[in-house]
Structure formats: C-alpha cells, structure tokens
Tab-separated table of C-alpha atoms in Angstrom:
chain	number	residue	atom	x	y	z
X	145	MET	CA	0.026	-0.007	0.011
X	146	SER	CA	1.392	3.408	-0.977
X	147	ASP	CA	1.914	6.279	1.489
X	148	ALA	CA	-0.834	8.172	-0.276
X	149	ASP	CA	-3.267	5.302	0.284
X	150	THR	CA	-2.230	5.004	3.928
X	151	LEU	CA	-2.690	8.730	4.519
X	152	PHE	CA	-6.115	8.559	2.939
X	153	ARG	CA	-7.199	5.752	5.148
X	154	LEU	CA	-5.874	7.606	8.163
X	155	ALA	CA	-7.706	10.779	7.116
X	156	ALA	CA	-10.915	8.716	6.641
X	157	LEU	CA	-10.417	7.225	10.177
X	158	ASN	CA	-10.051	10.748	11.613
X	159	THR	CA	-13.187	11.861	9.783
X	160	ASP	CA	-15.157	8.923	11.216
X	161	TYR	CA	-13.816	9.706	14.640
X	162	ALA	CA	-14.907	13.361	14.463
X	163	GLY	CA	-18.192	12.377	12.945
X	164	CYS	CA	-19.159	10.077	15.848
X	165	ILE	CA	-18.570	12.901	18.337
X	166	ASP	CA	-19.964	15.854	16.451
X	167	ALA	CA	-23.104	14.092	15.227
X	168	ASP	CA	-23.678	12.729	18.784
X	169	ARG	CA	-23.287	9.123	17.739
X	170	LEU	CA	-20.987	8.484	20.695
X	171	GLU	CA	-21.947	4.808	20.868
X	172	GLU	CA	-19.963	4.233	17.670
X	173	TRP	CA	-16.830	5.894	19.010
X	174	PRO	CA	-15.370	2.958	21.000
X	175	GLY	CA	-15.583	0.779	17.887
X	176	LEU	CA	-12.872	2.899	16.312
X	177	PHE	CA	-10.418	1.499	18.909
X	178	MET	CA	-8.939	-1.970	19.267
X	179	GLU	CA	-10.161	-4.037	22.202
X	180	ARG	CA	-6.810	-3.508	23.939
X	181	CYS	CA	-5.904	0.092	23.367
X	182	LEU	CA	-4.760	3.309	24.966
X	183	TYR	CA	-6.799	6.479	24.910
X	184	LYS	CA	-5.414	9.404	26.849
X	185	VAL	CA	-6.180	13.072	26.992
X	186	THR	CA	-3.227	15.147	28.226
X	187	THR	CA	-1.581	18.559	27.699
X	188	ALA	CA	1.606	19.760	25.999
X	189	GLU	CA	2.635	21.079	29.432
X	190	ASN	CA	2.198	17.715	31.140
X	191	ILE	CA	4.320	16.094	28.429
X	192	ARG	CA	7.030	18.685	28.747
X	193	ARG	CA	7.142	17.976	32.527
X	194	GLY	CA	7.171	14.237	32.021
X	195	TYR	CA	3.827	13.594	33.681
X	196	VAL	CA	2.365	10.470	32.208
X	197	ALA	CA	-0.941	10.293	33.961
X	198	GLY	CA	-3.269	12.228	31.598
X	199	ILE	CA	-6.547	13.855	32.424
X	200	ILE	CA	-8.625	11.104	30.876
X	201	TYR	CA	-7.259	7.580	30.611
X	202	ALA	CA	-8.661	4.324	29.236
X	203	ASP	CA	-6.828	1.155	28.283
X	204	SER	CA	-9.559	-0.909	26.681
X	205	ARG	CA	-12.578	-0.510	24.447
X	206	ALA	CA	-14.752	-1.642	27.336
X	207	MET	CA	-13.639	1.393	29.361
X	208	LEU	CA	-14.488	3.625	26.481
X	209	THR	CA	-17.919	2.093	26.194
X	210	ASP	CA	-18.452	2.652	29.984
X	211	ARG	CA	-17.393	6.213	29.538
X	212	VAL	CA	-20.047	6.789	26.865
X	213	ALA	CA	-22.668	5.133	29.013
X	214	SER	CA	-21.941	7.436	31.946
X	215	LEU	CA	-21.960	10.495	29.663
X	216	ARG	CA	-25.418	9.452	28.454
X	217	GLN	CA	-26.703	9.207	32.032
X	218	ALA	CA	-25.195	12.523	33.030
X	219	ASN	CA	-26.247	14.538	30.029
X	220	ILE	CA	-29.990	14.398	30.649
X	221	TYR	CA	-30.316	18.017	29.428
X	222	GLU	CA	-29.762	19.054	25.856
X	223	ARG	CA	-26.139	19.607	25.275
X	224	GLN	CA	-23.926	22.052	23.344
X	225	SER	CA	-22.504	20.809	20.104
X	226	TYR	CA	-18.941	20.343	18.895
X	227	ARG	CA	-17.233	20.479	15.550
X	228	HIS	CA	-13.840	18.921	15.021
X	229	ILE	CA	-11.555	20.152	12.237
X	230	VAL	CA	-8.673	17.729	11.765
X	231	GLY	CA	-5.713	18.465	9.577
X	232	MET	CA	-3.982	16.038	7.243
X	233	PRO	CA	-2.130	13.428	9.235
X	234	SER	CA	1.555	13.082	8.902
X	235	LEU	CA	3.020	9.623	8.788
X	236	ARG	CA	5.692	9.045	11.483
X	237	ALA	CA	6.442	5.410	10.805
X	238	ALA	CA	4.791	2.315	9.462
X	239	GLU	CA	6.233	-1.031	10.476
X	240	SER	CA	5.196	-4.524	11.512
X	241	GLY	CA	1.596	-3.775	10.710
X	242	GLU	CA	1.492	-0.625	12.776
X	243	ILE	CA	1.277	3.007	11.555
X	244	ALA	CA	2.378	5.894	13.705
X	245	ALA	CA	0.879	9.230	12.741
X	246	GLU	CA	0.041	12.699	14.031
X	247	ALA	CA	-2.676	15.148	13.068
X	248	PRO	CA	-3.454	18.641	14.349
X	249	PHE	CA	-7.027	19.281	15.506
X	250	LEU	CA	-9.299	22.141	16.517
X	251	VAL	CA	-12.644	21.821	18.236
X	252	VAL	CA	-15.260	24.576	18.049
X	253	ARG	CA	-18.119	24.507	20.560
X	254	THR	CA	-21.550	25.914	19.838
X	255	MET	CA	-23.705	26.698	22.886
X	256	ARG	CA	-27.445	26.376	22.929
X	257	ASP	CA	-27.864	30.135	22.504
X	258	GLY	CA	-25.721	30.086	19.371
X	259	ARG	CA	-22.467	31.431	20.742
X	260	MET	CA	-19.350	29.710	19.404
X	261	ASP	CA	-15.964	29.409	20.987
X	262	LEU	CA	-12.643	27.676	20.565
X	263	PHE	CA	-12.969	24.635	22.803
X	264	ALA	CA	-9.730	22.814	22.244
X	265	ALA	CA	-6.697	22.695	19.916
X	266	GLY	CA	-3.821	20.301	19.835
X	267	VAL	CA	-2.431	17.243	18.179
X	268	TYR	CA	-3.450	13.599	17.968
X	269	ARG	CA	-0.543	11.159	18.390
X	270	ASP	CA	-1.694	7.875	17.092
X	271	ARG	CA	-0.704	4.269	16.620
X	272	VAL	CA	-3.050	2.589	14.203
X	273	ARG	CA	-3.446	-1.049	13.146
X	274	GLU	CA	-5.320	-3.161	10.645
X	275	ASP	CA	-7.934	-4.938	12.740
X	276	ASP	CA	-10.646	-7.158	11.278
X	277	GLY	CA	-10.335	-5.493	7.831
X	278	ARG	CA	-10.370	-1.897	8.965
X	279	LEU	CA	-8.028	0.556	10.626
X	280	ARG	CA	-8.448	1.009	14.362
X	281	PHE	CA	-6.587	2.949	17.070
X	282	ALA	CA	-4.182	0.932	19.116
X	283	GLU	CA	-3.377	4.190	20.740
X	284	ARG	CA	-4.605	7.806	20.556
X	285	ILE	CA	-2.956	10.369	22.764
X	286	VAL	CA	-4.831	13.675	22.630
X	287	VAL	CA	-2.288	16.426	23.458
X	288	CYS	CA	-4.132	19.687	24.128
X	289	ASP	CA	-2.334	22.959	23.735
X	290	SER	CA	-4.151	24.506	26.665
X	291	SER	CA	-3.775	23.310	30.270
X	292	ARG	CA	-7.018	24.839	31.339
X	293	PHE	CA	-9.982	22.584	30.964
X	294	ASP	CA	-13.579	23.411	30.955
X	295	THR	CA	-14.839	22.314	34.458
X	296	LEU	CA	-15.185	18.817	33.187
X	297	VAL	CA	-14.072	17.586	29.783
X	298	ALA	CA	-17.169	15.517	29.265
X	299	ILE	CA	-17.038	14.574	25.578
X	300	PRO	CA	-14.187	12.710	24.030
X	301	LEU	CA	-11.771	15.025	22.300
Z	117	MET	CA	-11.926	5.095	-9.846
Z	118	SER	CA	-10.558	4.267	-6.386
Z	119	ASP	CA	-11.989	5.696	-3.227
Z	120	ALA	CA	-8.752	7.630	-2.695
Z	121	ASP	CA	-9.158	9.334	-6.133
Z	122	THR	CA	-12.758	10.078	-5.407
Z	123	LEU	CA	-11.936	11.643	-2.060
Z	124	PHE	CA	-9.262	13.712	-3.725
Z	125	ARG	CA	-11.587	15.084	-6.372
Z	126	LEU	CA	-14.162	15.874	-3.650
Z	127	ALA	CA	-11.510	17.632	-1.556
Z	128	ALA	CA	-10.485	19.635	-4.644
Z	129	LEU	CA	-14.097	20.570	-5.288
Z	130	ASN	CA	-14.406	21.783	-1.690
Z	131	THR	CA	-11.216	23.795	-2.087
Z	132	ASP	CA	-12.555	25.419	-5.291
Z	133	TYR	CA	-15.832	26.157	-3.487
Z	134	ALA	CA	-14.164	27.862	-0.558
Z	135	GLY	CA	-11.786	29.700	-2.847
Z	136	CYS	CA	-14.611	31.304	-4.882
Z	137	ILE	CA	-16.113	32.723	-1.730
Z	138	ASP	CA	-12.987	33.661	0.213
Z	139	ALA	CA	-11.222	35.291	-2.703
Z	140	ASP	CA	-14.476	37.158	-3.563
Z	141	ARG	CA	-14.823	35.478	-6.957
Z	142	LEU	CA	-18.535	34.856	-6.207
Z	143	GLU	CA	-19.459	34.831	-9.913
Z	144	GLU	CA	-17.643	31.469	-10.225
Z	145	TRP	CA	-19.509	29.919	-7.374
Z	146	PRO	CA	-22.772	28.946	-9.256
Z	147	GLY	CA	-20.647	27.038	-11.832
Z	148	LEU	CA	-19.755	24.505	-9.206
Z	149	PHE	CA	-23.402	23.388	-9.101
Z	150	MET	CA	-25.411	21.497	-11.772
Z	151	GLU	CA	-28.084	23.424	-13.608
Z	152	ARG	CA	-30.749	21.617	-11.667
Z	153	CYS	CA	-29.503	21.441	-8.138
Z	154	LEU	CA	-30.362	22.000	-4.496
Z	155	TYR	CA	-28.519	24.479	-2.276
Z	156	LYS	CA	-29.828	24.897	1.204
Z	157	VAL	CA	-28.544	26.483	4.375
Z	158	THR	CA	-30.134	25.152	7.505
Z	159	THR	CA	-29.290	24.292	11.124
Z	160	ALA	CA	-28.759	21.106	13.069
Z	161	GLU	CA	-31.678	22.222	15.267
Z	162	ASN	CA	-34.002	22.555	12.263
Z	163	ILE	CA	-33.058	19.094	11.059
Z	164	ARG	CA	-33.677	17.600	14.508
Z	165	ARG	CA	-37.136	19.152	14.501
Z	166	GLY	CA	-37.912	17.915	11.031
Z	167	TYR	CA	-38.161	21.403	9.509
Z	168	VAL	CA	-37.311	21.162	5.840
Z	169	ALA	CA	-37.489	24.808	4.795
Z	170	GLY	CA	-33.979	26.062	5.343
Z	171	ILE	CA	-32.777	29.607	5.800
Z	172	ILE	CA	-31.517	29.960	2.262
Z	173	TYR	CA	-32.866	27.856	-0.520
Z	174	ALA	CA	-32.172	27.580	-4.244
Z	175	ASP	CA	-33.045	24.796	-6.661
Z	176	SER	CA	-31.181	25.865	-9.783
Z	177	ARG	CA	-27.946	27.384	-10.876
Z	178	ALA	CA	-29.865	30.351	-12.178
Z	179	MET	CA	-31.128	31.124	-8.665
Z	180	LEU	CA	-27.609	30.973	-7.355
Z	181	THR	CA	-26.503	33.435	-10.090
Z	182	ASP	CA	-29.332	35.775	-9.137
Z	183	ARG	CA	-28.266	35.527	-5.551
Z	184	VAL	CA	-24.709	36.566	-6.378
Z	185	ALA	CA	-26.021	39.474	-8.500
Z	186	SER	CA	-28.135	40.829	-5.660
Z	187	LEU	CA	-25.210	40.440	-3.223
Z	188	ARG	CA	-23.102	42.537	-5.586
Z	189	GLN	CA	-25.706	45.263	-5.702
Z	190	ALA	CA	-26.187	45.268	-1.911
Z	191	ASN	CA	-22.569	45.222	-0.924
Z	192	ILE	CA	-21.617	48.680	-2.167
Z	193	TYR	CA	-19.318	49.185	0.793
Z	194	GLU	CA	-16.108	47.238	1.313
Z	195	ARG	CA	-16.938	44.096	2.996
Z	196	GLN	CA	-15.435	41.869	5.683
Z	197	SER	CA	-13.567	38.781	4.493
Z	198	TYR	CA	-14.115	35.076	5.161
Z	199	ARG	CA	-11.904	32.069	5.316
Z	200	HIS	CA	-13.262	28.550	5.032
Z	201	ILE	CA	-11.394	25.633	6.470
Z	202	VAL	CA	-12.946	22.412	5.204
Z	203	GLY	CA	-12.021	19.011	6.661
Z	204	MET	CA	-11.473	15.876	4.632
Z	205	PRO	CA	-14.757	14.589	3.169
Z	206	SER	CA	-16.106	11.239	4.172
Z	207	LEU	CA	-17.676	9.108	1.468
Z	208	ARG	CA	-21.219	8.087	2.310
Z	209	ALA	CA	-22.101	6.204	-0.862
Z	210	ALA	CA	-21.223	6.232	-4.542
Z	211	GLU	CA	-23.756	4.690	-6.937
Z	212	SER	CA	-25.278	5.238	-10.340
Z	213	GLY	CA	-22.866	8.018	-11.057
Z	214	GLU	CA	-23.634	9.854	-7.819
Z	215	ILE	CA	-21.412	10.355	-4.819
Z	216	ALA	CA	-22.785	11.140	-1.413
Z	217	ALA	CA	-20.303	12.756	0.965
Z	218	GLU	CA	-19.990	14.914	4.098
Z	219	ALA	CA	-17.319	17.311	5.225
Z	220	PRO	CA	-17.003	19.465	8.335
Z	221	PHE	CA	-16.398	23.138	7.848
Z	222	LEU	CA	-15.412	26.210	9.824
Z	223	VAL	CA	-15.648	29.847	8.595
Z	224	VAL	CA	-13.569	32.600	10.207
Z	225	ARG	CA	-14.618	36.179	9.538
Z	226	THR	CA	-12.167	39.053	9.545
Z	227	MET	CA	-13.679	42.528	10.001
Z	228	ARG	CA	-12.305	45.645	8.333
Z	229	ASP	CA	-10.599	46.670	11.558
Z	230	GLY	CA	-8.765	43.349	11.765
Z	231	ARG	CA	-10.856	41.619	14.413
Z	232	MET	CA	-11.475	37.930	13.645
Z	233	ASP	CA	-14.341	35.763	14.894
Z	234	LEU	CA	-15.818	32.324	14.352
Z	235	PHE	CA	-18.559	33.051	11.859
Z	236	ALA	CA	-19.990	29.529	11.228
Z	237	ALA	CA	-19.226	25.855	11.854
Z	238	GLY	CA	-21.062	22.789	10.673
Z	239	VAL	CA	-21.110	20.091	8.055
Z	240	TYR	CA	-21.688	19.964	4.369
Z	241	ARG	CA	-23.983	17.174	3.202
Z	242	ASP	CA	-23.403	16.692	-0.492
Z	243	ARG	CA	-24.542	14.774	-3.525
Z	244	VAL	CA	-22.074	15.192	-6.332
Z	245	ARG	CA	-22.116	14.140	-9.975
Z	246	GLU	CA	-19.878	14.014	-12.967
Z	247	ASP	CA	-21.174	16.820	-15.219
Z	248	ASP	CA	-19.479	17.819	-18.453
Z	249	GLY	CA	-16.137	16.315	-17.398
Z	250	ARG	CA	-15.966	17.776	-13.885
Z	251	LEU	CA	-17.560	17.168	-10.486
Z	252	ARG	CA	-20.454	19.379	-9.636
Z	253	PHE	CA	-22.885	19.608	-6.770
Z	254	ALA	CA	-26.298	18.082	-7.435
Z	255	GLU	CA	-27.057	18.995	-3.836
Z	256	ARG	CA	-25.277	20.803	-1.026
Z	257	ILE	CA	-27.019	21.098	2.318
Z	258	VAL	CA	-25.118	23.357	4.684
Z	259	VAL	CA	-25.980	22.282	8.210
Z	260	CYS	CA	-24.820	24.916	10.702
Z	261	ASP	CA	-24.175	24.078	14.335
Z	262	SER	CA	-25.512	27.423	15.479
Z	263	SER	CA	-29.134	28.475	15.162
Z	264	ARG	CA	-28.293	32.108	15.558
Z	265	PHE	CA	-27.500	33.862	12.335
Z	266	ASP	CA	-25.802	37.143	11.899
Z	267	THR	CA	-28.595	39.564	11.009
Z	268	LEU	CA	-28.397	38.402	7.424
Z	269	VAL	CA	-26.291	35.599	6.137
Z	270	ALA	CA	-25.240	37.437	3.021
Z	271	ILE	CA	-22.431	35.358	1.643
Z	272	PRO	CA	-22.801	31.735	0.609
Z	273	LEU	CA	-21.586	29.420	3.338
K	113	MET	CA	3.033	11.509	-11.008
K	114	SER	CA	-0.752	11.885	-10.753
K	115	ASP	CA	-2.467	15.005	-9.449
K	116	ALA	CA	-3.572	13.013	-6.404
K	117	ASP	CA	-0.031	12.082	-5.609
K	118	THR	CA	1.119	15.640	-6.035
K	119	LEU	CA	-1.579	16.921	-3.785
K	120	PHE	CA	-0.641	14.377	-1.142
K	121	ARG	CA	2.992	15.460	-1.239
K	122	LEU	CA	1.961	19.056	-0.924
K	123	ALA	CA	-0.381	18.275	1.942
K	124	ALA	CA	2.476	16.381	3.664
K	125	LEU	CA	4.843	19.384	3.136
K	126	ASN	CA	2.203	21.659	4.679
K	127	THR	CA	1.893	19.318	7.626
K	128	ASP	CA	5.661	19.267	8.146
K	129	TYR	CA	5.724	23.063	7.937
K	130	ALA	CA	2.984	23.444	10.592
K	131	GLY	CA	4.601	20.809	12.744
K	132	CYS	CA	7.993	22.613	12.926
K	133	ILE	CA	6.288	25.789	14.188
K	134	ASP	CA	3.614	24.271	16.466
K	135	ALA	CA	5.979	21.790	18.135
K	136	ASP	CA	8.613	24.522	18.557
K	137	ARG	CA	11.130	22.829	16.295
K	138	LEU	CA	11.781	26.096	14.520
K	139	GLU	CA	15.307	25.100	13.565
K	140	GLU	CA	13.872	22.633	11.070
K	141	TRP	CA	11.688	25.223	9.413
K	142	PRO	CA	14.292	26.754	7.083
K	143	GLY	CA	15.138	23.348	5.708
K	144	LEU	CA	11.668	23.196	4.066
K	145	PHE	CA	12.760	26.081	1.770
K	146	MET	CA	15.203	25.980	-1.128
K	147	GLU	CA	18.508	27.846	-0.586
K	148	ARG	CA	17.353	30.540	-2.935
K	149	CYS	CA	13.720	31.195	-2.039
K	150	LEU	CA	11.151	33.816	-1.268
K	151	TYR	CA	9.247	33.906	2.013
K	152	LYS	CA	6.927	36.809	2.513
K	153	VAL	CA	4.161	37.589	5.001
K	154	THR	CA	1.695	40.147	3.704
K	155	THR	CA	-2.034	40.979	3.764
K	156	ALA	CA	-4.914	40.690	1.365
K	157	GLU	CA	-5.263	44.481	1.699
K	158	ASN	CA	-1.640	45.117	0.678
K	159	ILE	CA	-2.024	42.883	-2.323
K	160	ARG	CA	-5.230	44.698	-3.372
K	161	ARG	CA	-3.361	48.007	-3.178
K	162	GLY	CA	-0.408	46.640	-5.158
K	163	TYR	CA	2.082	47.004	-2.303
K	164	VAL	CA	4.807	44.388	-2.774
K	165	ALA	CA	6.916	44.969	0.304
K	166	GLY	CA	5.391	42.562	2.781
K	167	ILE	CA	5.635	42.653	6.586
K	168	ILE	CA	8.266	39.956	6.750
K	169	TYR	CA	10.556	39.232	3.863
K	170	ALA	CA	13.369	36.779	3.274
K	171	ASP	CA	14.922	35.665	0.029
K	172	SER	CA	17.259	32.874	1.150
K	173	ARG	CA	17.332	29.949	3.559
K	174	ALA	CA	20.167	31.690	5.369
K	175	MET	CA	17.885	34.631	6.180
K	176	LEU	CA	15.294	32.247	7.553
K	177	THR	CA	17.956	30.610	9.707
K	178	ASP	CA	18.969	34.000	11.034
K	179	ARG	CA	15.345	34.787	11.773
K	180	VAL	CA	15.012	31.619	13.876
K	181	ALA	CA	18.235	32.374	15.727
K	182	SER	CA	17.079	35.860	16.705
K	183	LEU	CA	13.669	34.516	17.747
K	184	ARG	CA	15.526	32.099	20.028
K	185	GLN	CA	17.548	34.948	21.586
K	186	ALA	CA	14.448	37.147	22.054
K	187	ASN	CA	12.117	34.574	23.518
K	188	ILE	CA	13.833	33.980	26.796
K	189	TYR	CA	10.528	33.612	28.548
K	190	GLU	CA	8.171	30.736	28.037
K	191	ARG	CA	6.081	31.458	25.055
K	192	GLN	CA	2.489	30.989	23.980
K	193	SER	CA	1.795	28.109	21.669
K	194	TYR	CA	0.348	27.985	18.205
K	195	ARG	CA	-1.682	25.465	16.228
K	196	HIS	CA	-1.903	25.607	12.441
K	197	ILE	CA	-4.846	24.044	10.689
K	198	VAL	CA	-4.131	23.950	6.926
K	199	GLY	CA	-6.789	23.047	4.383
K	200	MET	CA	-6.248	20.835	1.337
K	201	PRO	CA	-4.062	22.577	-1.199
K	202	SER	CA	-5.413	23.405	-4.671
K	203	LEU	CA	-3.091	22.895	-7.545
K	204	ARG	CA	-2.766	26.022	-9.659
K	205	ALA	CA	-0.213	24.799	-12.184
K	206	ALA	CA	2.591	22.260	-12.460
K	207	GLU	CA	5.167	22.875	-15.184
K	208	SER	CA	8.886	22.598	-15.826
K	209	GLY	CA	9.410	20.921	-12.458
K	210	GLU	CA	7.565	23.585	-10.509
K	211	ILE	CA	4.212	23.284	-8.802
K	212	ALA	CA	2.026	26.279	-7.981
K	213	ALA	CA	-0.520	25.749	-5.271
K	214	GLU	CA	-2.638	27.488	-2.669
K	215	ALA	CA	-3.958	26.363	0.666
K	216	PRO	CA	-6.096	28.145	3.313
K	217	PHE	CA	-4.828	28.264	6.820
K	218	LEU	CA	-5.910	29.154	10.300
K	219	VAL	CA	-3.701	29.645	13.336
K	220	VAL	CA	-5.003	29.350	16.879
K	221	ARG	CA	-2.902	30.745	19.705
K	222	THR	CA	-2.992	29.399	23.259
K	223	MET	CA	-1.704	31.750	25.978
K	224	ARG	CA	0.126	30.517	29.071
K	225	ASP	CA	-3.048	30.900	31.139
K	226	GLY	CA	-4.994	28.646	28.777
K	227	ARG	CA	-6.952	31.262	26.816
K	228	MET	CA	-7.197	30.538	23.106
K	229	ASP	CA	-7.780	33.007	20.339
K	230	LEU	CA	-7.799	33.132	16.549
K	231	PHE	CA	-4.303	34.430	15.785
K	232	ALA	CA	-4.277	34.458	11.992
K	233	ALA	CA	-6.207	33.264	8.980
K	234	GLY	CA	-5.432	33.499	5.314
K	235	VAL	CA	-4.017	31.652	2.374
K	236	TYR	CA	-0.568	30.288	1.444
K	237	ARG	CA	0.476	30.967	-2.138
K	238	ASP	CA	3.241	28.589	-2.990
K	239	ARG	CA	5.686	27.626	-5.651
K	240	VAL	CA	7.246	24.269	-4.812
K	241	ARG	CA	10.073	22.289	-6.407
K	242	GLU	CA	11.665	18.916	-6.197
K	243	ASP	CA	15.023	19.582	-4.485
K	244	ASP	CA	17.413	16.842	-3.403
K	245	GLY	CA	14.682	14.188	-3.479
K	246	ARG	CA	12.082	16.083	-1.524
K	247	LEU	CA	9.656	18.929	-2.108
K	248	ARG	CA	10.786	22.358	-0.934
K	249	PHE	CA	9.373	25.807	-1.131
K	250	ALA	CA	10.845	27.997	-3.875
K	251	GLU	CA	8.331	30.601	-2.678
K	252	ARG	CA	5.712	30.881	0.068
K	253	ILE	CA	3.653	34.059	0.226
K	254	VAL	CA	1.570	34.123	3.391
K	255	VAL	CA	-1.457	36.341	2.646
K	256	CYS	CA	-3.238	37.253	5.928
K	257	ASP	CA	-6.917	38.208	5.951
K	258	SER	CA	-6.342	40.627	8.740
K	259	SER	CA	-4.223	43.767	8.366
K	260	ARG	CA	-3.842	44.197	12.062
K	261	PHE	CA	-0.820	42.404	13.473
K	262	ASP	CA	-0.137	41.524	16.998
K	263	THR	CA	2.552	44.029	18.088
K	264	LEU	CA	5.239	41.912	16.486
K	265	VAL	CA	4.589	38.804	14.399
K	266	ALA	CA	7.367	36.900	15.978
K	267	ILE	CA	6.793	33.324	14.867
K	268	PRO	CA	6.710	32.267	11.243
K	269	LEU	CA	3.162	31.999	9.956
C-alpha cells in the first residue's frame, strides 16, 4: 500500500472519529479503537514536565464504552454541540503492521444560545493497526495546547 | 476510480468552492453546481425538529447566479472577508454516477478593523455528480451548528 | 506523478511546515525552503493595493535561519503556543518541475493561562520544487486576511 493510500485511510479514520462525536453518535466511538488500546487526553505542558498520567485515561474498548454510558446518564439536558476540524495526518512510521501518525485538531463549541468558541486545539498522536479488515486505534494520545480545561471535559476529544 | 481518487476530487471541489467565496470570486460559485440542483442552508436544530425549509434555498444554478447578482448590488461598501477551512470529506455512498459525501467546515470572519471571529461551523452534506467532465454539486445542504445567524447571512456558506 | 500524488505530497509538506512551528522545532523550518527562495508575509489588503513589500521578507534559507536564531535569543521567557490548521491545497499549475498551489490556513494561539484565540487566517500561495529528493518551497507568500498584526509577528506563519 502506498503512502498516499495510507494517509487517505488515516484521514478517513479521523473523519469517522470526528463524525461520531460531532453528530452525537458516541456509541460508535469505542468501535474505532482496538479491544486492547490506549486512549489518553493530556496537555503539552504535562508532556514537557514528564507527567504520564493524563486527564482522561482508558486502556480498553470496554472502558471507552463505559465512559459513553456514563456520559449518556449525566447529560440528561440538551447539550452544546462540537465540531472537530482535523488537519491532514503526517506519517511518522509504518512497520510490523502498525502505523504511527500525528494530526493537528481544533474543536469549536456551539452553545445552545448560538455562541461559538474555541474549545480545544492540539495534536493527535496515534498508533493505528489493521484490525478485522479496517483501521483501528491501538493508541490515541490527545495532546491539548491548553492546560485549562472546561470544568469537566465531558465529551471525548 | 478508487476511493482515494474520489476523495481527492471531492476535496479539490471543496477547495474550489471555498476559494470562490474567500477570494471574492462569487461569480464562479454557481458554476460549481449543476443546472438543476439544491442548495440549502439550515441548522442542526431545524433538522432535529424535522423542519425542511432552510434559511437559504435555491433549486437551480440560475437562482444562485441571481443571488450573487443581488449580493453585488447590496454590498456597495467594502466588505469583511471570510476564510473557510474544510475538513477531509467522508464518502457516504457512490452509486449510479452519484457520490454522497460529508465534510465538516469552519468559517472565520475578519472585519475591516482586523478583528477575527468564528462566523460559522457545521457540516456539508453533498450529492455530487460528474457533469461535463468535472464534478459538480447536485445538492449541497449546509448544516450549521448554530441556530443564531448574523442579522443576514449574506455570503454563501 | 498523478495529481492525487502531487496533492498528497503538498499536503504532507504543509503538515511538516506546521509541525515545525507548532511543536517549537523552529530550527527545522528553514530546511523546508530551497537555498534561494522567497518567504513573505503580507495581507490581502496590501495585495489589493499593489504593495509588494510585505511585513516579513526573506529571500534565502540563510535569512530564515537568522530569523530563527534571533527569535530564540528574544524569547527568553516561556512562550504561547500555536496550532496551524491547513486546508487541502489546490493545484494552480505544475510545469517545468515547479508546482504552483494554494492552501487556506488558520492559526489558533494558546496563551500561558490557557486562553485561546484566533491568531491568523489567510491563504498560502506557494511555488514548490523537487530539491534533493524532496519537495521544498521556492516561494511561500503568506497572505493574511487581517491587516492588524499583533505588536510583532514573531513566529513564522
């Protein structure tokens, strides 16, 4: 498979990822990860300081599914909406069936009254694998530029 | 034609579309649509409620051309500028010569005094066809995240 | 090489470019330009008025290297961070080994206290060449939508 094809499949995976969240089809989001995986939200500042913990952490698809379930229970009121804009991924490495890639992202939030703001910006650091005939995340580290988080980062980033 | 090629041609169409508007070459904008087409600007809220009307509606290239003409007459003063950032499209279906696709978008507005703001965010829902050797929109539904519109949405989104 | 491949290589070059700046690897940034090159930051307003000077101007890789060195000396305090989101490039022409292309961009700035704002938006106007087995910029004109610049545009755009 050529680099161009690989990049296209990665871009398509990113589009699916953003689509799940922005169209409020959160239940489909865990399916983009492998059963054993790593999903972590952290900040550039934390990484510079060598903190590995992350603000949100999950190491299996089951944990991601639990997370969605608890979000559904908590958000009994109508919610704000989000729009991810993800840049073209850059290929870091592709070996032994695994692709390492990065892509910049920006999330715009729209409140119920119509106001929009910049909700998050940063970079996705990914390890992706062929899994059952499709690409899935073995690892997605969401590195946010800002270290200030909205009270509770409820939705996946 | 492979999916990768199709996606590329869609991405190029989106780039042309944004370029017409952002570089103020509005007269070229109707040419990206088929003669019989549907162009509609609506909101995620309207779609959830089952409202089909839309805020802006045109069902032919001639109507789009009229729209541009009236914009030109109205905007006798120097105008603000816009910048579209459009994400990679995702392919929904491709059959009988028609491609269905979606792409997230973000529009940043720059006022004459230099201030910038988030003007619109949302998703394009498209049906695209080969028409006279190039891709053209049979349908573009612009679904905005926000239900609050700036007094008058003058420019095409 | 097909148009799709060319666009992919351009998109990858844009991703590398943004990555150098956003990850604070500024020292790698001049290497994306040819030794004899043109790098200019200007505004849509300046171009409309026929002003050719530009706000920032460099006509060799050495000048870009100097610029990075002086930025490093000046920025003794921890700096804000930037995130470029670059749209798909559109191919303007490709002849005699040179590719002309354009791509819209948006830069989000994150301050030390976590606040984010729209820092810049505009379009890259590029001439790109094969140079030592990779694509490099023979020319990058950064055309900003806003004519108001933050005190000093320190970082490359």
